[in-house]
XYZ file of C-alpha atoms in Angstrom:
218
model
C 112.014 -46.747 113.368
C 110.405 -45.745 110.083
C 108.083 -48.499 108.955
C 109.115 -48.335 105.329
C 110.936 -50.938 103.263
C 114.517 -50.559 102.133
C 114.846 -50.091 98.396
C 114.058 -53.443 96.865
C 117.338 -54.030 95.052
C 118.276 -57.644 94.492
C 114.890 -59.340 94.325
C 116.327 -62.771 95.083
C 117.736 -61.634 98.425
C 114.416 -60.142 99.405
C 112.294 -63.209 98.658
C 112.733 -64.465 102.237
C 111.067 -61.278 103.533
C 107.893 -62.026 101.577
C 107.418 -65.409 103.229
C 104.638 -65.312 105.811
C 106.572 -67.521 108.241
C 110.274 -67.730 109.143
C 111.386 -70.706 111.257
C 114.413 -70.800 113.575
C 115.844 -73.035 116.277
C 117.169 -71.285 119.387
C 117.427 -72.231 123.062
C 116.111 -75.761 122.361
C 112.908 -74.309 120.919
C 111.527 -74.073 117.407
C 110.557 -70.449 116.861
C 108.126 -69.583 114.080
C 108.045 -65.874 113.339
C 105.156 -64.461 111.350
C 106.246 -61.866 108.772
C 104.179 -59.192 107.027
C 106.445 -57.145 104.760
C 103.649 -55.618 102.677
C 101.760 -54.206 105.666
C 104.553 -53.117 108.006
C 107.765 -53.152 105.967
C 111.009 -53.343 107.952
C 109.221 -53.852 111.283
C 107.697 -57.135 110.216
C 110.533 -59.181 108.750
C 113.485 -60.939 110.357
C 116.753 -59.243 109.411
C 120.102 -61.047 109.479
C 121.266 -58.845 112.358
C 118.494 -60.305 114.549
C 119.595 -63.848 113.707
C 123.253 -63.065 114.466
C 122.410 -61.320 117.746
C 120.160 -64.219 118.790
C 122.998 -66.651 118.007
C 125.417 -64.524 120.039
C 123.068 -64.569 123.030
C 122.625 -68.332 122.710
C 126.426 -68.743 122.760
C 126.344 -67.544 126.364
C 128.329 -64.355 125.797
C 126.071 -62.566 128.296
C 124.541 -63.938 131.508
C 120.804 -63.661 130.841
C 119.270 -65.508 133.792
C 117.602 -62.929 135.982
C 118.817 -60.128 133.709
C 116.523 -57.163 133.005
C 116.685 -56.558 129.238
C 115.014 -54.241 126.762
C 114.937 -54.635 122.989
C 114.680 -51.457 120.916
C 112.904 -51.585 117.567
C 111.934 -55.179 118.321
C 109.945 -55.641 115.110
C 109.098 -59.346 114.876
C 110.451 -59.967 118.382
C 112.971 -62.716 117.532
C 115.822 -61.336 119.692
C 113.567 -60.633 122.673
C 111.939 -64.054 122.403
C 115.348 -65.764 122.409
C 116.511 -63.646 125.374
C 113.368 -64.617 127.324
C 113.860 -68.316 126.518
C 117.412 -67.973 127.842
C 116.188 -66.612 131.176
C 116.010 -62.824 130.850
C 113.107 -60.592 131.853
C 112.573 -58.780 128.566
C 110.710 -55.629 127.592
C 110.252 -55.582 123.813
C 109.610 -52.132 122.401
C 108.581 -50.620 119.105
C 106.293 -47.947 117.740
C 102.572 -48.265 118.409
C 101.694 -49.398 114.882
C 103.907 -52.509 115.242
C 102.861 -53.623 118.733
C 99.949 -55.960 117.963
C 102.057 -57.759 115.381
C 104.936 -58.038 117.859
C 102.613 -59.350 120.598
C 101.266 -62.063 118.301
C 104.776 -63.442 117.700
C 105.659 -63.304 121.399
C 102.494 -65.148 122.434
C 102.914 -67.756 119.701
C 106.507 -68.601 120.617
C 106.894 -68.365 124.388
C 105.617 -71.167 126.652
C 102.986 -70.014 129.178
C 105.399 -70.145 132.122
C 107.842 -67.804 130.318
C 105.302 -65.334 128.916
C 105.143 -63.306 132.178
C 108.856 -62.544 131.689
C 108.178 -60.866 128.327
C 106.457 -57.480 128.133
C 105.581 -55.618 124.939
C 105.623 -51.848 125.368
C 105.414 -48.784 123.155
C 108.561 -46.723 122.730
C 109.218 -44.042 120.166
C 112.850 -43.049 120.572
C 113.382 -39.716 122.254
C 109.678 -39.234 123.016
C 107.855 -41.298 125.653
C 110.932 -41.976 127.777
C 108.968 -40.997 130.896
C 107.297 -44.438 130.774
C 110.708 -45.981 131.593
C 112.749 -45.500 134.747
C 116.215 -44.000 134.085
C 118.827 -46.755 134.077
C 116.079 -49.368 134.358
C 117.753 -52.159 132.385
C 120.871 -54.321 132.719
C 120.978 -55.050 128.999
C 119.827 -53.041 125.969
C 119.502 -54.954 122.694
C 119.142 -53.632 119.166
C 119.279 -55.513 115.862
C 119.547 -53.492 112.651
C 118.241 -50.292 114.212
C 121.070 -48.073 112.921
C 119.938 -47.122 109.436
C 117.830 -43.947 109.511
C 120.030 -40.908 110.082
C 117.234 -38.664 111.315
C 116.640 -41.029 114.254
C 120.258 -41.093 115.500
C 119.964 -38.246 118.012
C 116.731 -39.667 119.451
C 118.241 -43.159 119.616
C 121.276 -41.858 121.528
C 119.011 -39.985 123.940
C 117.029 -43.183 124.483
C 120.154 -45.258 125.146
C 121.406 -42.639 127.592
C 118.084 -42.721 129.467
C 117.763 -46.502 129.667
C 121.364 -47.178 130.741
C 122.848 -47.116 134.204
C 126.609 -47.109 134.728
C 126.437 -50.935 134.914
C 124.240 -51.478 131.842
C 125.487 -53.114 128.668
C 124.290 -52.277 125.151
C 124.564 -54.834 122.331
C 123.901 -53.526 118.820
C 123.982 -55.848 115.808
C 124.189 -54.196 112.409
C 125.617 -54.158 108.940
C 127.811 -51.186 108.119
C 126.083 -50.344 104.849
C 126.782 -46.659 104.458
C 128.980 -43.893 105.836
C 126.090 -42.783 108.061
C 126.222 -46.116 109.900
C 129.857 -45.471 110.801
C 128.904 -41.915 111.754
C 126.441 -43.273 114.309
C 129.200 -45.312 115.948
C 131.313 -42.141 116.190
C 128.362 -40.381 117.865
C 127.910 -43.351 120.210
C 131.569 -43.222 121.247
C 131.158 -39.668 122.533
C 128.932 -40.976 125.345
C 129.854 -44.654 125.606
C 132.871 -46.930 125.508
C 132.348 -48.981 122.341
C 134.010 -52.213 121.203
C 133.280 -54.770 118.500
C 132.667 -58.144 120.162
C 131.553 -60.331 117.254
C 131.481 -60.465 113.460
C 129.611 -62.914 111.269
C 131.386 -62.892 107.879
C 128.697 -64.941 106.152
C 125.964 -62.435 106.973
C 128.319 -59.429 107.192
C 126.901 -58.443 110.586
C 128.885 -56.789 113.374
C 127.952 -56.778 117.070
C 129.095 -53.793 119.106
C 129.113 -53.574 122.880
C 128.707 -50.168 124.512
C 128.783 -49.037 128.143
C 128.593 -45.609 129.723
C 131.977 -43.927 129.872
C 131.814 -43.336 133.625
C 131.728 -47.071 134.287
C 134.586 -48.312 136.461
C 136.976 -50.460 134.486
C 136.935 -53.274 137.010
C 133.197 -53.962 136.648
């Protein structure tokens, strides 16, 4: 949520963030994501968690055709763009300061006939939730959004608001610090949580969460 860079330790690893363009191939499309680290920090670069989550979606782990999805902290929009290319109706959200940048990547990478399925909308966690219907989405996506401890309570409130008893949450993240594990403990108080994927090369986990009152046979 905070548009500030991580500490720049390991300059070599961070060189990719300073490139103005990052190119990927997903859903039979070449996706070129514009990056702008110096202006927007973490909101304007493609993190490994977004790549791993996009790959997981492309693997067909979730039925996306006709699915109503929302991406939290969308940043560059890679995950939402891939979900839209795979058939989902996607609402990509971030803070107001990042929206024009996000829109530019969406418009540059989605064919005209798919663009109506992708909406960019402002969302500050825990604040303007009234702009979203409770339980509005089938699928909630988040890539590398678990890192700022002061946002955890607001993020949980947002997840609770957006989810119905049938909704699925997919969160891709690295477990960097104890606080990251603490968030998962907080999440488990309201949701049933399981790890569904791990990419050892990028050290990224994907967790699935669903509201605890969901019937087990769904």
